[in-house]
Short mmCIF file of C-alpha atoms in Angstrom, two decimals:
data_model
loop_
_atom_site.label_atom_id
_atom_site.label_comp_id
_atom_site.label_asym_id
_atom_site.label_seq_id
_atom_site.Cartn_x
_atom_site.Cartn_y
_atom_site.Cartn_z
CA GLU A 520 0.00 0.00 0.00
CA ASN A 521 1.14 3.51 -0.80
CA ARG A 522 -0.11 6.86 0.42
CA ASN A 523 1.08 9.91 -1.49
CA ASP A 524 0.79 13.57 -0.59
CA ASP A 525 1.77 15.64 -3.62
CA TYR A 526 1.06 19.29 -4.27
CA ASP A 527 2.35 22.13 -6.42
CA VAL A 528 1.73 25.78 -5.63
CA THR A 529 2.24 28.41 -8.33
CA THR A 530 1.86 32.16 -7.83
CA GLN A 531 2.01 34.51 -10.81
CA PHE A 532 1.62 38.24 -11.31
CA PHE A 533 1.56 40.06 -14.65
CA ALA A 534 1.34 43.69 -15.70
CA ASN A 535 0.84 44.73 -19.33
CA TYR A 536 1.10 48.08 -21.09
CA ASN A 537 0.15 48.91 -24.70
CA LYS A 538 0.46 52.23 -26.51
CA SER A 539 0.08 53.32 -30.15
CA PHE A 540 1.09 56.75 -31.41
CA GLY A 541 1.33 57.50 -35.11
CA CYS A 542 3.27 54.73 -36.82
CA HIS A 543 4.65 53.46 -33.53
CA ASP A 544 3.31 50.54 -31.51
CA LEU A 545 4.77 49.77 -28.10
CA SER A 546 3.89 47.04 -25.63
CA ALA A 547 5.53 45.97 -22.39
CA MET A 548 5.03 43.18 -19.89
CA ILE A 549 6.56 42.46 -16.50
CA GLY A 550 5.92 39.33 -14.48
CA TYR A 551 6.73 37.36 -11.39
CA GLU A 552 6.37 33.65 -10.71
CA ASP A 553 6.91 31.61 -7.56
CA TYR A 554 6.70 27.81 -7.70
CA TYR A 555 6.87 25.32 -4.84
CA ALA A 556 6.48 21.53 -5.09
CA PHE A 557 6.33 18.99 -2.27
CA TRP A 558 6.01 15.21 -2.57
CA GLU A 559 5.78 12.76 0.33
CA ASN A 560 5.29 9.00 0.23
CA LEU A 561 4.46 6.43 2.90
CA SER A 562 4.43 2.71 2.05
CA ALA A 563 3.82 -0.53 3.91
CA SER A 564 3.80 -4.17 2.81
CA ARG A 565 3.61 -7.82 3.91
CA ASP A 566 4.25 -10.95 1.91
CA GLN A 567 3.11 -14.60 1.57
CA TYR A 568 -0.52 -14.13 2.57
CA GLU A 569 -2.61 -17.14 3.56
CA LEU A 570 -5.72 -15.44 2.12
CA THR A 571 -4.59 -13.88 -1.16
CA ASN A 572 -8.06 -12.53 -1.99
CA PHE A 573 -8.10 -10.42 1.19
CA PRO A 574 -4.81 -8.49 0.95
CA TYR A 575 -4.93 -6.25 4.01
CA LEU A 576 -1.80 -5.63 6.01
CA ASP A 577 -3.06 -7.08 9.31
CA LEU A 578 -3.46 -10.55 7.73
CA GLY A 579 0.13 -10.87 6.48
CA PRO A 580 2.90 -12.59 8.46
CA GLU A 581 4.58 -10.15 10.87
CA ASN A 582 8.05 -11.44 10.06
CA LEU A 583 7.56 -10.49 6.37
CA ARG A 584 6.44 -6.94 6.85
CA ASP A 585 8.17 -3.84 5.57
CA ASN A 586 7.59 -0.11 5.41
CA GLY A 587 9.19 2.96 3.94
CA GLY A 588 8.82 6.68 3.47
CA ASN A 589 10.49 9.52 1.63
CA ALA A 590 9.92 13.09 0.51
CA GLU A 591 11.06 15.55 -2.13
CA GLU A 592 10.91 19.33 -2.16
CA TYR A 593 11.75 21.87 -4.86
CA ALA A 594 11.17 25.55 -5.57
CA TYR A 595 12.08 28.27 -8.03
CA ARG A 596 11.38 31.97 -8.42
CA SER A 597 11.44 34.10 -11.57
CA PHE A 598 11.29 37.77 -12.48
CA PHE A 599 10.80 38.47 -16.18
CA GLY A 600 9.83 41.14 -18.66
CA ARG A 601 9.37 41.90 -22.35
CA ILE A 602 9.29 45.04 -24.49
CA THR A 603 8.00 44.90 -28.08
CA TYR A 604 8.26 47.78 -30.54
CA SER A 605 6.97 48.10 -34.08
CA TYR A 606 7.29 50.94 -36.55
CA ALA A 607 4.65 50.95 -39.31
CA ASN A 608 4.58 47.15 -39.12
CA ARG A 609 7.90 47.42 -40.95
CA TYR A 610 10.63 47.30 -38.29
CA LEU A 611 10.02 44.98 -35.35
CA LEU A 612 12.07 44.68 -32.17
CA GLN A 613 11.62 42.58 -29.05
CA VAL A 614 13.71 42.49 -25.86
CA ASN A 615 13.24 39.85 -23.17
CA PHE A 616 14.85 39.42 -19.78
CA ARG A 617 14.61 36.74 -17.09
CA ARG A 618 16.14 36.41 -13.65
CA ASP A 619 15.66 32.89 -12.31
CA GLY A 620 16.52 31.31 -8.97
CA SER A 621 16.42 27.58 -8.21
CA SER A 622 16.52 25.75 -4.89
CA ARG A 623 18.64 23.05 -6.54
CA PHE A 624 21.70 25.30 -6.12
CA ALA A 625 23.39 26.88 -3.10
CA PRO A 626 22.22 30.41 -2.17
CA ASP A 627 25.40 32.02 -3.55
CA SER A 628 24.98 30.24 -6.92
CA ARG A 629 21.20 30.16 -7.13
CA TRP A 630 20.40 33.15 -9.34
CA ALA A 631 21.20 33.77 -13.02
CA ASN A 632 20.17 36.27 -15.71
CA PHE A 633 18.90 35.23 -19.14
CA PRO A 634 18.43 37.97 -21.78
CA SER A 635 17.25 37.64 -25.37
CA PHE A 636 16.75 39.96 -28.35
CA SER A 637 14.97 39.60 -31.67
CA ALA A 638 14.50 41.88 -34.66
CA ALA A 639 12.60 41.60 -37.93
CA TRP A 640 12.39 43.61 -41.12
CA ASN A 641 9.12 43.37 -43.03
CA VAL A 642 10.60 44.17 -46.44
CA SER A 643 7.28 43.79 -48.23
CA GLU A 644 6.00 46.90 -46.38
CA GLU A 645 8.76 49.10 -47.82
CA GLU A 646 7.81 51.66 -50.43
CA PHE A 647 10.60 50.55 -52.76
CA MET A 648 9.11 47.03 -52.94
CA PRO A 649 6.95 46.82 -56.04
CA LYS A 650 3.49 45.36 -55.58
CA SER A 651 3.61 41.98 -57.20
CA SER A 652 1.51 38.84 -57.02
CA ILE A 653 4.68 36.80 -57.53
CA LEU A 654 6.59 38.17 -54.52
CA SER A 655 3.76 39.00 -52.14
CA TYR A 656 5.48 38.83 -48.76
CA LEU A 657 9.05 39.00 -47.45
CA LYS A 658 10.27 39.23 -43.86
CA LEU A 659 13.83 38.82 -42.55
CA ARG A 660 14.39 37.82 -38.93
CA ALA A 661 17.29 37.50 -36.48
CA SER A 662 17.44 36.65 -32.79
CA TRP A 663 19.87 35.93 -29.98
CA GLY A 664 19.19 34.63 -26.49
CA VAL A 665 20.34 32.64 -23.49
CA LEU A 666 18.35 30.07 -21.52
CA GLY A 667 19.19 28.07 -18.41
CA ASN A 668 18.76 24.48 -17.26
CA ASP A 669 18.71 23.35 -13.62
CA ARG A 670 17.42 19.77 -14.03
CA ILE A 671 20.04 17.96 -12.00
CA GLY A 672 18.54 16.17 -9.04
CA TYR A 673 17.53 18.24 -6.07
CA TYR A 674 20.46 19.44 -3.94
CA PRO A 675 23.80 18.44 -5.51
CA TYR A 676 25.61 21.13 -3.50
CA GLN A 677 24.86 19.33 -0.22
CA SER A 678 26.48 16.27 1.36
CA THR A 679 23.69 13.69 1.36
CA ILE A 680 23.79 10.81 3.81
CA ALA A 681 22.65 7.29 2.89
CA PHE A 682 21.44 4.81 5.51
CA ASN A 683 21.71 1.03 5.20
CA ASN A 684 21.19 -2.00 7.41
CA GLY A 685 24.01 -4.47 7.97
CA ILE A 686 23.80 -7.97 9.46
CA PHE A 687 26.31 -8.84 12.19
CA TYR A 688 26.87 -11.65 14.65
CA LYS A 689 26.74 -10.68 18.31
CA GLY A 690 27.82 -13.85 20.09
CA ASN A 691 25.44 -16.49 18.79
CA GLU A 692 22.84 -13.92 17.85
CA ILE A 693 22.32 -12.24 14.49
CA VAL A 694 21.57 -8.53 14.81
CA SER A 695 20.74 -5.81 12.30
CA VAL A 696 22.70 -2.60 12.67
CA THR A 697 21.90 0.67 10.90
CA GLY A 698 24.86 2.48 9.40
CA ALA A 699 25.22 5.84 7.69
CA ALA A 700 27.72 7.25 5.21
CA LEU A 701 28.16 10.26 2.97
CA GLN A 702 26.87 9.23 -0.43
CA LYS A 703 27.81 11.93 -2.91
CA TYR A 704 30.63 14.43 -2.99
CA PRO A 705 29.10 17.93 -2.92
CA VAL A 706 30.10 20.70 -5.32
CA LYS A 707 29.28 23.90 -3.50
CA ASP A 708 29.37 26.31 -6.45
CA ILE A 709 27.44 24.20 -8.98
CA THR A 710 25.05 26.44 -10.92
CA TRP A 711 22.95 26.82 -14.08
CA GLU A 712 23.75 25.15 -17.38
CA THR A 713 23.30 27.79 -20.11
CA THR A 714 22.52 27.56 -23.82
CA GLU A 715 23.21 30.53 -26.10
CA SER A 716 21.31 30.56 -29.41
CA LEU A 717 21.73 32.65 -32.57
CA ASN A 718 19.00 32.36 -35.21
CA PHE A 719 18.49 33.78 -38.72
CA GLY A 720 15.15 33.34 -40.48
CA ILE A 721 13.11 34.27 -43.52
CA ASN A 722 9.38 34.28 -44.31
CA LEU A 723 8.64 34.31 -48.02
CA GLY A 724 5.21 34.47 -49.65
CA LEU A 725 4.77 33.87 -53.37
CA PHE A 726 1.78 33.99 -55.73
CA ASP A 727 -0.45 35.98 -53.36
CA ASN A 728 0.84 33.93 -50.43
CA ARG A 729 -0.47 30.68 -51.85
CA LEU A 730 3.09 29.39 -51.70
CA PHE A 731 4.70 30.18 -48.36
CA ILE A 732 8.25 29.35 -47.30
CA THR A 733 9.64 29.64 -43.77
CA GLY A 734 13.31 28.95 -43.15
CA ASP A 735 15.57 29.17 -40.11
CA TYR A 736 19.27 28.58 -39.55
CA TYR A 737 20.53 28.43 -35.98
CA ILE A 738 23.73 28.06 -33.99
CA LYS A 739 23.65 26.95 -30.36
CA ARG A 740 26.38 26.73 -27.77
CA THR A 741 25.83 25.07 -24.42
CA ASN A 742 28.20 26.02 -21.61
CA ASP A 743 28.70 24.67 -18.08
CA MET A 744 26.89 21.44 -18.90
CA LEU A 745 25.74 19.53 -15.82
CA LEU A 746 27.66 16.25 -16.00
CA GLU A 747 28.86 13.57 -13.63
CA LEU A 748 32.68 13.61 -13.62
CA GLU A 749 34.62 10.48 -12.76
CA ILE A 750 36.55 10.63 -9.48
CA PRO A 751 38.84 7.95 -8.02
CA ASP A 752 36.95 5.02 -6.52
CA TYR A 753 39.06 5.02 -3.37
CA ILE A 754 37.51 8.34 -2.34
CA GLY A 755 34.35 6.39 -1.59
CA TYR A 756 31.81 8.74 -3.13
CA GLU A 757 29.53 8.52 -6.14
CA ASN A 758 30.63 10.67 -9.08
CA PRO A 759 29.63 14.30 -8.39
CA ASP A 760 27.70 16.56 -10.75
CA GLN A 761 29.72 19.51 -11.99
CA ASN A 762 29.54 22.40 -14.47
CA THR A 763 32.07 21.17 -16.99
CA GLY A 764 30.80 20.32 -20.46
CA LYS A 765 30.37 22.23 -23.71
CA MET A 766 28.31 21.34 -26.78
CA TYR A 767 27.98 23.05 -30.17
CA THR A 768 24.96 22.63 -32.44
CA LYS A 769 24.21 23.90 -35.94
CA GLY A 770 21.03 23.20 -37.86
CA PHE A 771 18.17 24.43 -40.00
CA ASP A 772 14.37 24.15 -40.25
CA LEU A 773 12.48 24.54 -43.51
CA GLU A 774 8.73 24.53 -44.11
CA VAL A 775 7.05 24.88 -47.52
CA SER A 776 3.27 25.11 -47.78
CA TRP A 777 0.72 25.64 -50.55
CA LYS A 778 -2.84 26.87 -49.93
CA ASP A 779 -5.45 27.55 -52.58
CA ARG A 780 -9.15 27.56 -53.34
CA ILE A 781 -11.11 25.93 -56.15
CA GLY A 782 -14.66 27.26 -56.03
CA ASP A 783 -15.95 26.54 -52.52
CA PHE A 784 -13.23 23.97 -51.92
CA THR A 785 -10.16 25.06 -49.94
CA TYR A 786 -7.12 22.84 -49.68
CA GLY A 787 -3.58 23.00 -48.36
CA VAL A 788 -0.45 20.90 -48.27
CA SER A 789 2.85 21.42 -46.43
CA ALA A 790 6.23 19.75 -46.07
CA ASN A 791 8.92 20.10 -43.39
CA LEU A 792 12.63 19.42 -43.43
CA SER A 793 14.97 19.74 -40.43
CA ASP A 794 18.56 18.80 -39.82
CA PHE A 795 21.16 19.55 -37.16
CA ARG A 796 24.56 18.37 -36.05
CA SER A 797 25.84 18.52 -32.46
CA ARG A 798 29.49 18.31 -31.50
CA MET A 799 30.74 17.75 -27.98
CA GLY A 800 33.42 20.12 -26.79
CA ASP A 801 35.49 20.09 -23.62
CA LEU A 802 34.12 17.56 -21.10
CA GLY A 803 36.47 18.42 -18.27
CA GLY A 804 38.58 15.29 -18.74
#
C-alpha cells in the first residue's frame, strides 16, 4: 500500500502596457512567478498471505512486513519582462529578460540572468518594394538569447547521507545494525547550465501567399553542462555533478506550404525538413 501527498503551488503576477502613437506601436510586460512543489510517500507491505483474496496488512505474516517513506521538495522563483516595438509594421524589435533562482543550487549560486533579443524587417511593407503577385510577402528575422537548465537532481551542493542496514553476529545472535555514510561528494558552487542561441530566419510568400516558405538557420552553444565527472573510486563517493561540459549545435528548419481555393473547396499541403549536427566540446577530462 502507498499513500502519497503531492502538491504544487504556483503564484504569478503580470502587468501589461500597450500604446500606439502615429506609426509606432509599443507594448511591455513584466511578471513574477513563484513555484513550490512537495512530494511525500508512505508505504507498507507484507508478503506470503494465507488469504490472497483479502490483501490487508493485518493478515500478512509479521516477520515479512516492511515499510518505507520519503519526501522531495523543490522551488524556483522568476522575475521576467518583455518590451516589443513596431514601426509601421515594418521594423520589429523585441527584448526579453529573465532572472531565475532555483533551490537546486546553493544560495550564492542560485540566481542567473537570461536575456534575449529579436528583430525583424518586413521588407514587403517598404515603399521601394513593387506590388507583385509573384513576390507578395518577405520578412527577414534574427534573434539571440540565453536560456538556463537546472534539471540535475535536487540538492547536488549538499552532502547527502545514505542509511543502510548491515547484518552482524553478536555472540550467537544475528543482529541488524543501521549504518550511515556520505553518499555523494558535494560541489558547493554548482550552478545553471546555459545555452546561447543565434537564429536567422526568412518568411517568403509567393503567388499571393499561396506558396509560403519559412526557413531558419541556428547556432547553439551550451556552456557549463551539468555532467557527472569520474573521481577515483578510493575516495568512496559517487561521481559528483559539476559544471564542466560544452556542446555546439548547428542546424536548420524549412517549411514549404501551398494553400489555394477551387470554387468553394479550400485545400492545403505542407512539407517540413529539419537537420542539425551537435558536436561535444570540452568535457572536463
